[in-house]
């Protein structure tokens, strides 16, 4: 098999473009971190709102009927039971299989920052007061991959809604929000500066031109 090796001038221009991308990536990283900090502050959980901590006055749902008959509610989860049943991504959101006190299982989008521990000191066994939530009607059967993931231990009791315990507190994952823009800026920088460096080198006579101009013959 014939191996094709890029010419030295191309490698050199790529290296120079990469060095430039380190600088633009650094600038993009600083900007992304500031933007992410602002987003976190703007979407901070508020007690009494969806995704915020649920106070004593919030209704404690026991079963599916309770969920459907109340505009807002919370659920008391034994230990970290809500983390052990199954989980999956649906529409870019991470859902967990939440076991209600009745034993019924529903899909829930839960804001981990607003979970409160009820007495005790053992994270794994102490009851948890989940964030303030609401029902959102959605046909979860439209995504079979998601169902296979979240129902790996046992099927959901209902697949025509999910419990929203996040609301407006949702923000992108920090790694995704800060590292992805840096990578994109660096790739764009290399794509732009590599041909620019080669074009400059060609004009200075250092590198051969990509496209040599065709000389006109005496018959043209």
PDB file of C-alpha atoms in Angstrom, residues 87-96 109 143 145-147 149-150 173 176:
ATOM      1  CA  UNK A  87     -31.479   6.062  34.372  1.00  0.00           C
ATOM      2  CA  UNK A  88     -31.159   7.373  30.846  1.00  0.00           C
ATOM      3  CA  UNK A  89     -31.067  10.428  28.605  1.00  0.00           C
ATOM      4  CA  UNK A  90     -34.258  11.699  27.033  1.00  0.00           C
ATOM      5  CA  UNK A  91     -34.178  14.888  24.985  1.00  0.00           C
ATOM      6  CA  UNK A  92     -30.741  15.697  26.342  1.00  0.00           C
ATOM      7  CA  UNK A  93     -31.947  15.494  29.947  1.00  0.00           C
ATOM      8  CA  UNK A  94     -30.850  12.884  32.483  1.00  0.00           C
ATOM      9  CA  UNK A  95     -33.828  11.014  33.964  1.00  0.00           C
ATOM     10  CA  UNK A  96     -33.818   8.607  36.895  1.00  0.00           C
ATOM     11  CA  UNK A 109     -35.621  14.743  36.198  1.00  0.00           C
ATOM     12  CA  UNK A 143     -37.492   6.796  22.633  1.00  0.00           C
ATOM     13  CA  UNK A 145     -33.320   3.359  23.846  1.00  0.00           C
ATOM     14  CA  UNK A 146     -34.182   5.584  26.790  1.00  0.00           C
ATOM     15  CA  UNK A 147     -36.833   3.127  27.986  1.00  0.00           C
ATOM     16  CA  UNK A 149     -31.955   2.186  29.950  1.00  0.00           C
ATOM     17  CA  UNK A 150     -34.311   3.467  32.625  1.00  0.00           C
ATOM     18  CA  UNK A 173     -22.587  20.337  32.349  1.00  0.00           C
ATOM     19  CA  UNK A 176     -19.395  20.567  28.218  1.00  0.00           C
TER      20      UNK A 176
END
